[in-house]
PDB file of N, CA and C in Angstrom:
ATOM      1  N   UNK A   1      12.534  -5.861 -20.445  1.00  0.00           N
ATOM      2  CA  UNK A   1      11.889  -4.397 -21.277  1.00  0.00           C
ATOM      3  C   UNK A   1      11.023  -3.966 -19.548  1.00  0.00           C
ATOM      4  N   UNK A   2      10.972  -2.589 -19.781  1.00  0.00           N
ATOM      5  CA  UNK A   2       9.991  -2.278 -19.023  1.00  0.00           C
ATOM      6  C   UNK A   2       8.716  -1.701 -19.123  1.00  0.00           C
ATOM      7  N   UNK A   3       7.720  -1.778 -18.319  1.00  0.00           N
ATOM      8  CA  UNK A   3       6.385  -1.164 -19.097  1.00  0.00           C
ATOM      9  C   UNK A   3       6.663   0.384 -18.400  1.00  0.00           C
ATOM     10  N   UNK A   4       6.424   1.081 -19.260  1.00  0.00           N
ATOM     11  CA  UNK A   4       6.391   2.589 -18.704  1.00  0.00           C
ATOM     12  C   UNK A   4       5.141   3.453 -18.657  1.00  0.00           C
ATOM     13  N   UNK A   5       3.993   2.267 -18.869  1.00  0.00           N
ATOM     14  CA  UNK A   5       2.659   2.858 -19.169  1.00  0.00           C
ATOM     15  C   UNK A   5       2.023   2.909 -17.750  1.00  0.00           C
ATOM     16  N   UNK A   6       1.572   4.162 -17.343  1.00  0.00           N
ATOM     17  CA  UNK A   6       0.526   4.596 -16.127  1.00  0.00           C
ATOM     18  C   UNK A   6      -0.724   3.575 -15.869  1.00  0.00           C
ATOM     19  N   UNK A   7      -0.947   3.306 -14.896  1.00  0.00           N
ATOM     20  CA  UNK A   7      -2.065   2.250 -14.727  1.00  0.00           C
ATOM     21  C   UNK A   7      -3.246   3.089 -13.737  1.00  0.00           C
ATOM     22  N   UNK A   8      -3.817   4.088 -13.662  1.00  0.00           N
ATOM     23  CA  UNK A   8      -4.881   4.596 -12.970  1.00  0.00           C
ATOM     24  C   UNK A   8      -6.203   3.779 -12.425  1.00  0.00           C
ATOM     25  N   UNK A   9      -6.017   2.915 -12.696  1.00  0.00           N
ATOM     26  CA  UNK A   9      -7.973   2.148 -12.392  1.00  0.00           C
ATOM     27  C   UNK A   9      -7.309   1.311 -11.108  1.00  0.00           C
ATOM     28  N   UNK A  10      -8.571   1.224 -10.270  1.00  0.00           N
ATOM     29  CA  UNK A  10      -8.096   0.784  -8.908  1.00  0.00           C
ATOM     30  C   UNK A  10      -7.679  -0.831  -9.056  1.00  0.00           C
ATOM     31  N   UNK A  11      -8.032  -1.473 -10.275  1.00  0.00           N
ATOM     32  CA  UNK A  11      -7.291  -3.023 -10.577  1.00  0.00           C
ATOM     33  C   UNK A  11      -5.791  -3.213 -10.343  1.00  0.00           C
ATOM     34  N   UNK A  12      -4.892  -1.801 -10.529  1.00  0.00           N
ATOM     35  CA  UNK A  12      -3.556  -1.842 -10.705  1.00  0.00           C
ATOM     36  C   UNK A  12      -2.959  -2.913  -9.881  1.00  0.00           C
ATOM     37  N   UNK A  13      -3.305  -3.113  -8.750  1.00  0.00           N
ATOM     38  CA  UNK A  13      -2.575  -4.253  -8.037  1.00  0.00           C
ATOM     39  C   UNK A  13      -2.679  -5.348  -8.217  1.00  0.00           C
ATOM     40  N   UNK A  14      -3.951  -5.519  -9.064  1.00  0.00           N
ATOM     41  CA  UNK A  14      -4.044  -6.980  -9.292  1.00  0.00           C
ATOM     42  C   UNK A  14      -3.086  -7.488 -10.718  1.00  0.00           C
ATOM     43  N   UNK A  15      -3.079  -5.994 -11.661  1.00  0.00           N
ATOM     44  CA  UNK A  15      -2.274  -6.290 -12.573  1.00  0.00           C
ATOM     45  C   UNK A  15      -0.971  -6.357 -12.510  1.00  0.00           C
ATOM     46  N   UNK A  16      -0.039  -5.476 -11.380  1.00  0.00           N
ATOM     47  CA  UNK A  16       0.937  -5.609 -10.902  1.00  0.00           C
ATOM     48  C   UNK A  16       1.719  -6.101  -9.894  1.00  0.00           C
ATOM     49  N   UNK A  17       0.487  -7.476  -9.104  1.00  0.00           N
ATOM     50  CA  UNK A  17       0.774  -8.298  -8.082  1.00  0.00           C
ATOM     51  C   UNK A  17       1.982  -8.656  -7.611  1.00  0.00           C
ATOM     52  N   UNK A  18       2.325  -9.476  -9.080  1.00  0.00           N
ATOM     53  CA  UNK A  18       3.879 -10.503  -9.241  1.00  0.00           C
ATOM     54  C   UNK A  18       4.763  -9.763  -8.982  1.00  0.00           C
ATOM     55  N   UNK A  19       4.589  -7.991  -9.012  1.00  0.00           N
ATOM     56  CA  UNK A  19       5.770  -7.275  -8.969  1.00  0.00           C
ATOM     57  C   UNK A  19       6.136  -7.115  -8.004  1.00  0.00           C
ATOM     58  N   UNK A  20       5.181  -6.769  -7.117  1.00  0.00           N
ATOM     59  CA  UNK A  20       4.875  -5.883  -5.648  1.00  0.00           C
ATOM     60  C   UNK A  20       4.418  -7.030  -4.607  1.00  0.00           C
ATOM     61  N   UNK A  21       4.763  -8.762  -4.770  1.00  0.00           N
ATOM     62  CA  UNK A  21       4.684  -9.764  -4.279  1.00  0.00           C
ATOM     63  C   UNK A  21       5.935 -10.038  -3.437  1.00  0.00           C
ATOM     64  N   UNK A  22       5.943  -9.810  -2.033  1.00  0.00           N
ATOM     65  CA  UNK A  22       6.900 -10.062  -1.437  1.00  0.00           C
ATOM     66  C   UNK A  22       7.809  -8.894  -0.393  1.00  0.00           C
ATOM     67  N   UNK A  23       7.550  -7.951  -1.229  1.00  0.00           N
ATOM     68  CA  UNK A  23       8.138  -6.830  -0.911  1.00  0.00           C
ATOM     69  C   UNK A  23       7.589  -6.224   0.552  1.00  0.00           C
ATOM     70  N   UNK A  24       8.669  -6.094   1.654  1.00  0.00           N
ATOM     71  CA  UNK A  24       8.636  -5.196   2.631  1.00  0.00           C
ATOM     72  C   UNK A  24       7.915  -3.980   2.722  1.00  0.00           C
ATOM     73  N   UNK A  25       7.076  -3.614   3.927  1.00  0.00           N
ATOM     74  CA  UNK A  25       6.249  -2.373   4.104  1.00  0.00           C
ATOM     75  C   UNK A  25       5.178  -2.032   2.883  1.00  0.00           C
ATOM     76  N   UNK A  26       4.733  -3.216   2.134  1.00  0.00           N
ATOM     77  CA  UNK A  26       3.514  -3.346   0.898  1.00  0.00           C
ATOM     78  C   UNK A  26       2.758  -4.442   1.000  1.00  0.00           C
ATOM     79  N   UNK A  27       1.472  -3.221   1.137  1.00  0.00           N
ATOM     80  CA  UNK A  27       0.557  -4.426   1.860  1.00  0.00           C
ATOM     81  C   UNK A  27       0.176  -5.507   0.820  1.00  0.00           C
ATOM     82  N   UNK A  28       0.157  -6.849   0.814  1.00  0.00           N
ATOM     83  CA  UNK A  28       0.164  -7.473  -0.067  1.00  0.00           C
ATOM     84  C   UNK A  28      -1.107  -7.944  -0.171  1.00  0.00           C
ATOM     85  N   UNK A  29      -1.494  -8.606  -1.910  1.00  0.00           N
ATOM     86  CA  UNK A  29      -2.746  -8.709  -2.021  1.00  0.00           C
ATOM     87  C   UNK A  29      -3.081 -10.166  -1.842  1.00  0.00           C
ATOM     88  N   UNK A  30      -4.235 -10.799  -0.988  1.00  0.00           N
ATOM     89  CA  UNK A  30      -4.211 -12.102  -1.209  1.00  0.00           C
ATOM     90  C   UNK A  30      -5.003 -12.507  -2.434  1.00  0.00           C
ATOM     91  N   UNK A  31      -6.351 -12.169  -2.539  1.00  0.00           N
ATOM     92  CA  UNK A  31      -6.651 -12.539  -3.879  1.00  0.00           C
ATOM     93  C   UNK A  31      -7.483 -11.987  -4.181  1.00  0.00           C
ATOM     94  N   UNK A  32      -8.331 -11.924  -5.554  1.00  0.00           N
ATOM     95  CA  UNK A  32      -9.388 -10.795  -5.788  1.00  0.00           C
ATOM     96  C   UNK A  32     -10.369 -11.592  -6.808  1.00  0.00           C
ATOM     97  N   UNK A  33     -11.736 -11.112  -6.516  1.00  0.00           N
ATOM     98  CA  UNK A  33     -12.863 -11.616  -7.335  1.00  0.00           C
ATOM     99  C   UNK A  33     -13.707 -10.794  -8.052  1.00  0.00           C
ATOM    100  N   UNK A  34     -14.716 -11.009  -8.400  1.00  0.00           N
ATOM    101  CA  UNK A  34     -15.925 -10.063  -8.953  1.00  0.00           C
ATOM    102  C   UNK A  34     -16.701 -10.901  -9.839  1.00  0.00           C
ATOM    103  N   UNK A  35     -17.852 -10.262 -10.334  1.00  0.00           N
ATOM    104  CA  UNK A  35     -18.835 -10.553 -10.460  1.00  0.00           C
ATOM    105  C   UNK A  35     -19.180  -9.301 -11.510  1.00  0.00           C
ATOM    106  N   UNK A  36     -20.187  -9.018 -12.376  1.00  0.00           N
ATOM    107  CA  UNK A  36     -20.712  -8.128 -13.348  1.00  0.00           C
ATOM    108  C   UNK A  36     -20.774  -6.700 -12.766  1.00  0.00           C
ATOM    109  N   UNK A  37     -20.449  -6.482 -11.784  1.00  0.00           N
ATOM    110  CA  UNK A  37     -21.003  -5.036 -11.089  1.00  0.00           C
ATOM    111  C   UNK A  37     -19.711  -4.672 -10.510  1.00  0.00           C
ATOM    112  N   UNK A  38     -18.953  -5.771  -9.536  1.00  0.00           N
ATOM    113  CA  UNK A  38     -17.993  -5.241  -8.939  1.00  0.00           C
ATOM    114  C   UNK A  38     -17.043  -6.017  -8.869  1.00  0.00           C
ATOM    115  N   UNK A  39     -15.691  -5.516  -8.749  1.00  0.00           N
ATOM    116  CA  UNK A  39     -14.460  -6.301  -8.267  1.00  0.00           C
ATOM    117  C   UNK A  39     -14.028  -5.856  -6.935  1.00  0.00           C
ATOM    118  N   UNK A  40     -13.498  -6.888  -6.293  1.00  0.00           N
ATOM    119  CA  UNK A  40     -12.855  -6.983  -4.978  1.00  0.00           C
ATOM    120  C   UNK A  40     -11.489  -7.394  -4.752  1.00  0.00           C
ATOM    121  N   UNK A  41     -10.564  -6.843  -4.323  1.00  0.00           N
ATOM    122  CA  UNK A  41      -9.533  -7.040  -3.869  1.00  0.00           C
ATOM    123  C   UNK A  41      -9.143  -7.385  -2.263  1.00  0.00           C
ATOM    124  N   UNK A  42      -8.750  -8.019  -2.192  1.00  0.00           N
ATOM    125  CA  UNK A  42      -8.708  -8.943  -0.903  1.00  0.00           C
ATOM    126  C   UNK A  42      -6.703  -8.421  -0.051  1.00  0.00           C
ATOM    127  N   UNK A  43      -6.688  -7.941   0.661  1.00  0.00           N
ATOM    128  CA  UNK A  43      -5.078  -7.699   0.971  1.00  0.00           C
ATOM    129  C   UNK A  43      -5.328  -8.389   2.473  1.00  0.00           C
ATOM    130  N   UNK A  44      -3.735  -8.283   2.735  1.00  0.00           N
ATOM    131  CA  UNK A  44      -3.622  -8.965   3.651  1.00  0.00           C
ATOM    132  C   UNK A  44      -4.235  -7.679   5.139  1.00  0.00           C
ATOM    133  N   UNK A  45      -4.385  -8.645   6.496  1.00  0.00           N
ATOM    134  CA  UNK A  45      -5.199  -7.625   7.470  1.00  0.00           C
ATOM    135  C   UNK A  45      -4.043  -6.431   8.200  1.00  0.00           C
ATOM    136  N   UNK A  46      -4.083  -5.253   8.223  1.00  0.00           N
ATOM    137  CA  UNK A  46      -3.090  -4.199   8.842  1.00  0.00           C
ATOM    138  C   UNK A  46      -3.980  -4.063   9.905  1.00  0.00           C
ATOM    139  N   UNK A  47      -2.879  -4.843  11.218  1.00  0.00           N
ATOM    140  CA  UNK A  47      -3.286  -4.931  12.614  1.00  0.00           C
ATOM    141  C   UNK A  47      -2.581  -3.486  13.514  1.00  0.00           C
ATOM    142  N   UNK A  48      -1.926  -2.745  12.129  1.00  0.00           N
ATOM    143  CA  UNK A  48      -1.639  -1.507  13.068  1.00  0.00           C
ATOM    144  C   UNK A  48      -3.024  -0.259  12.913  1.00  0.00           C
ATOM    145  N   UNK A  49      -4.273  -0.560  12.330  1.00  0.00           N
ATOM    146  CA  UNK A  49      -5.071   0.424  12.371  1.00  0.00           C
ATOM    147  C   UNK A  49      -4.562   1.339  11.486  1.00  0.00           C
ATOM    148  N   UNK A  50      -5.705   2.560  11.453  1.00  0.00           N
ATOM    149  CA  UNK A  50      -6.057   3.813  10.597  1.00  0.00           C
ATOM    150  C   UNK A  50      -5.150   4.674  10.979  1.00  0.00           C
ATOM    151  N   UNK A  51      -4.338   5.522  10.133  1.00  0.00           N
ATOM    152  CA  UNK A  51      -3.466   6.649  10.837  1.00  0.00           C
ATOM    153  C   UNK A  51      -4.609   7.903  11.027  1.00  0.00           C
ATOM    154  N   UNK A  52      -5.894   7.460  10.642  1.00  0.00           N
ATOM    155  CA  UNK A  52      -6.655   8.871  10.745  1.00  0.00           C
ATOM    156  C   UNK A  52      -7.331   8.589  12.341  1.00  0.00           C
ATOM    157  N   UNK A  53      -7.150   7.125  12.403  1.00  0.00           N
ATOM    158  CA  UNK A  53      -7.956   6.785  13.704  1.00  0.00           C
ATOM    159  C   UNK A  53      -7.050   6.961  14.973  1.00  0.00           C
ATOM    160  N   UNK A  54      -5.688   6.623  14.988  1.00  0.00           N
ATOM    161  CA  UNK A  54      -4.538   6.978  15.748  1.00  0.00           C
ATOM    162  C   UNK A  54      -4.338   8.684  15.913  1.00  0.00           C
ATOM    163  N   UNK A  55      -4.648   9.963  14.995  1.00  0.00           N
ATOM    164  CA  UNK A  55      -4.643  10.871  15.653  1.00  0.00           C
ATOM    165  C   UNK A  55      -6.188  11.149  16.087  1.00  0.00           C
ATOM    166  N   UNK A  56      -7.058  10.505  15.718  1.00  0.00           N
ATOM    167  CA  UNK A  56      -8.439  10.920  16.300  1.00  0.00           C
ATOM    168  C   UNK A  56      -8.127  10.840  18.364  1.00  0.00           C
ATOM    169  N   UNK A  57      -7.670   9.587  18.469  1.00  0.00           N
ATOM    170  CA  UNK A  57      -7.184   9.420  19.614  1.00  0.00           C
ATOM    171  C   UNK A  57      -6.270   9.869  20.434  1.00  0.00           C
ATOM    172  N   UNK A  58      -5.775  10.813  19.705  1.00  0.00           N
ATOM    173  CA  UNK A  58      -4.303  11.846  20.471  1.00  0.00           C
ATOM    174  C   UNK A  58      -4.649  12.840  19.379  1.00  0.00           C
ATOM    175  N   UNK A  59      -5.770  13.923  19.707  1.00  0.00           N
ATOM    176  CA  UNK A  59      -5.916  15.134  19.591  1.00  0.00           C
ATOM    177  C   UNK A  59      -4.379  16.204  19.730  1.00  0.00           C
ATOM    178  N   UNK A  60      -4.033  15.871  20.267  1.00  0.00           N
ATOM    179  CA  UNK A  60      -2.300  16.910  20.250  1.00  0.00           C
ATOM    180  C   UNK A  60      -1.718  16.130  19.774  1.00  0.00           C
ATOM    181  N   UNK A  61      -1.770  15.358  18.633  1.00  0.00           N
ATOM    182  CA  UNK A  61      -0.912  14.682  17.915  1.00  0.00           C
ATOM    183  C   UNK A  61      -0.174  13.352  18.080  1.00  0.00           C
ATOM    184  N   UNK A  62       0.342  12.933  17.569  1.00  0.00           N
ATOM    185  CA  UNK A  62       1.415  11.371  18.024  1.00  0.00           C
ATOM    186  C   UNK A  62       3.008  11.976  18.416  1.00  0.00           C
ATOM    187  N   UNK A  63       3.505  11.489  18.791  1.00  0.00           N
ATOM    188  CA  UNK A  63       4.705  11.509  19.041  1.00  0.00           C
ATOM    189  C   UNK A  63       5.879  11.548  18.071  1.00  0.00           C
ATOM    190  N   UNK A  64       6.787  12.063  18.054  1.00  0.00           N
ATOM    191  CA  UNK A  64       7.586  12.492  17.009  1.00  0.00           C
ATOM    192  C   UNK A  64       7.977  11.487  16.778  1.00  0.00           C
ATOM    193  N   UNK A  65       8.487  10.546  17.802  1.00  0.00           N
ATOM    194  CA  UNK A  65       9.265   9.314  17.563  1.00  0.00           C
ATOM    195  C   UNK A  65       8.297   8.145  16.581  1.00  0.00           C
ATOM    196  N   UNK A  66       6.872   7.833  16.916  1.00  0.00           N
ATOM    197  CA  UNK A  66       6.005   7.268  16.151  1.00  0.00           C
ATOM    198  C   UNK A  66       6.107   7.773  14.684  1.00  0.00           C
ATOM    199  N   UNK A  67       5.790   8.845  14.783  1.00  0.00           N
ATOM    200  CA  UNK A  67       5.590   9.290  13.601  1.00  0.00           C
ATOM    201  C   UNK A  67       6.862   9.071  12.536  1.00  0.00           C
ATOM    202  N   UNK A  68       8.080   9.517  12.918  1.00  0.00           N
ATOM    203  CA  UNK A  68       9.486   8.916  12.298  1.00  0.00           C
ATOM    204  C   UNK A  68       9.715   7.787  12.135  1.00  0.00           C
ATOM    205  N   UNK A  69       8.652   6.831  12.601  1.00  0.00           N
ATOM    206  CA  UNK A  69       8.685   5.157  12.210  1.00  0.00           C
ATOM    207  C   UNK A  69       7.636   4.865  11.307  1.00  0.00           C
ATOM    208  N   UNK A  70       6.361   5.685  11.495  1.00  0.00           N
ATOM    209  CA  UNK A  70       5.391   5.545  10.327  1.00  0.00           C
ATOM    210  C   UNK A  70       5.972   5.846   8.981  1.00  0.00           C
ATOM    211  N   UNK A  71       6.559   6.808   8.861  1.00  0.00           N
ATOM    212  CA  UNK A  71       6.958   7.645   7.558  1.00  0.00           C
ATOM    213  C   UNK A  71       8.367   6.693   6.934  1.00  0.00           C
ATOM    214  N   UNK A  72       8.736   6.418   7.947  1.00  0.00           N
ATOM    215  CA  UNK A  72      10.335   5.049   7.484  1.00  0.00           C
ATOM    216  C   UNK A  72       9.990   4.040   6.814  1.00  0.00           C
ATOM    217  N   UNK A  73       8.804   3.647   7.810  1.00  0.00           N
ATOM    218  CA  UNK A  73       8.020   2.352   6.788  1.00  0.00           C
ATOM    219  C   UNK A  73       7.643   2.751   5.713  1.00  0.00           C
ATOM    220  N   UNK A  74       6.663   3.779   5.400  1.00  0.00           N
ATOM    221  CA  UNK A  74       6.297   3.994   4.412  1.00  0.00           C
ATOM    222  C   UNK A  74       7.176   4.201   2.761  1.00  0.00           C
ATOM    223  N   UNK A  75       8.516   4.876   3.433  1.00  0.00           N
ATOM    224  CA  UNK A  75       9.398   5.279   2.739  1.00  0.00           C
ATOM    225  C   UNK A  75      10.180   3.829   2.147  1.00  0.00           C
ATOM    226  N   UNK A  76      10.548   3.362   3.137  1.00  0.00           N
ATOM    227  CA  UNK A  76      10.919   1.999   2.903  1.00  0.00           C
ATOM    228  C   UNK A  76      10.130   0.928   1.499  1.00  0.00           C
ATOM    229  N   UNK A  77       9.084   0.872   2.055  1.00  0.00           N
ATOM    230  CA  UNK A  77       7.901   0.323   0.963  1.00  0.00           C
ATOM    231  C   UNK A  77       8.018   0.890  -0.605  1.00  0.00           C
ATOM    232  N   UNK A  78       8.072   2.394  -0.231  1.00  0.00           N
ATOM    233  CA  UNK A  78       8.112   3.227  -1.559  1.00  0.00           C
ATOM    234  C   UNK A  78       9.475   2.613  -2.423  1.00  0.00           C
ATOM    235  N   UNK A  79      10.637   2.923  -1.554  1.00  0.00           N
ATOM    236  CA  UNK A  79      12.237   2.373  -2.321  1.00  0.00           C
ATOM    237  C   UNK A  79      11.600   1.051  -2.762  1.00  0.00           C
ATOM    238  N   UNK A  80      11.133  -0.112  -2.127  1.00  0.00           N
ATOM    239  CA  UNK A  80      11.170  -1.346  -2.317  1.00  0.00           C
ATOM    240  C   UNK A  80      10.327  -1.322  -3.838  1.00  0.00           C
ATOM    241  N   UNK A  81       9.382  -0.667  -3.987  1.00  0.00           N
ATOM    242  CA  UNK A  81       8.419  -0.152  -5.386  1.00  0.00           C
ATOM    243  C   UNK A  81       9.442   0.135  -6.198  1.00  0.00           C
ATOM    244  N   UNK A  82      10.318   1.072  -6.080  1.00  0.00           N
ATOM    245  CA  UNK A  82      10.816   2.024  -7.361  1.00  0.00           C
ATOM    246  C   UNK A  82      11.967   0.789  -7.261  1.00  0.00           C
ATOM    247  N   UNK A  83      12.502   0.383  -6.602  1.00  0.00           N
ATOM    248  CA  UNK A  83      13.358  -0.727  -7.242  1.00  0.00           C
ATOM    249  C   UNK A  83      12.827  -1.865  -8.062  1.00  0.00           C
ATOM    250  N   UNK A  84      11.747  -1.858  -7.979  1.00  0.00           N
ATOM    251  CA  UNK A  84      11.035  -2.526  -9.220  1.00  0.00           C
ATOM    252  C   UNK A  84      10.658  -2.102 -10.292  1.00  0.00           C
ATOM    253  N   UNK A  85      11.252  -1.069 -10.520  1.00  0.00           N
ATOM    254  CA  UNK A  85      10.125  -0.220 -11.501  1.00  0.00           C
ATOM    255  C   UNK A  85       8.700   0.183 -11.318  1.00  0.00           C
ATOM    256  N   UNK A  86       8.017   0.138 -10.039  1.00  0.00           N
ATOM    257  CA  UNK A  86       6.878   0.738  -9.960  1.00  0.00           C
ATOM    258  C   UNK A  86       6.517   1.752  -9.288  1.00  0.00           C
ATOM    259  N   UNK A  87       5.723   2.934  -9.252  1.00  0.00           N
ATOM    260  CA  UNK A  87       5.219   4.070  -8.716  1.00  0.00           C
ATOM    261  C   UNK A  87       4.240   4.009  -8.038  1.00  0.00           C
ATOM    262  N   UNK A  88       3.459   4.170  -7.041  1.00  0.00           N
ATOM    263  CA  UNK A  88       2.332   4.668  -6.586  1.00  0.00           C
ATOM    264  C   UNK A  88       1.926   5.775  -6.724  1.00  0.00           C
ATOM    265  N   UNK A  89       0.532   6.026  -6.645  1.00  0.00           N
ATOM    266  CA  UNK A  89       0.488   7.595  -6.423  1.00  0.00           C
ATOM    267  C   UNK A  89      -0.833   7.138  -5.363  1.00  0.00           C
ATOM    268  N   UNK A  90      -1.023   6.625  -4.758  1.00  0.00           N
ATOM    269  CA  UNK A  90      -1.911   6.181  -3.559  1.00  0.00           C
ATOM    270  C   UNK A  90      -1.379   5.860  -2.201  1.00  0.00           C
ATOM    271  N   UNK A  91      -0.756   6.243  -1.351  1.00  0.00           N
ATOM    272  CA  UNK A  91       0.026   5.536  -0.485  1.00  0.00           C
ATOM    273  C   UNK A  91      -0.466   5.945   1.041  1.00  0.00           C
ATOM    274  N   UNK A  92      -0.738   5.002   1.814  1.00  0.00           N
ATOM    275  CA  UNK A  92      -0.884   5.082   2.989  1.00  0.00           C
ATOM    276  C   UNK A  92      -0.281   4.744   3.876  1.00  0.00           C
ATOM    277  N   UNK A  93      -0.170   5.219   5.300  1.00  0.00           N
ATOM    278  CA  UNK A  93       0.656   4.665   6.018  1.00  0.00           C
ATOM    279  C   UNK A  93      -0.198   4.136   7.096  1.00  0.00           C
TER     280      UNK A  93
END
């Protein structure tokens, strides 16, 4: 049976961790913990850096081939999620 509920809280990654586990091009959660005030989600280190920082370093923009690769990876990640019945509302490159 499919769960057709929308999960709009920051803890959705915790709720759907098992379904997202092992997917290529999807950041993986390593652990989570919290106290009475905060909850922390620890994910794998993304060594590629932040897209905004990359754009700041290249004010003229990125090369088309670079952008194609980034968008291809994001699309593959989304496709992998969709194959497991998941949809994301916040996508990062």
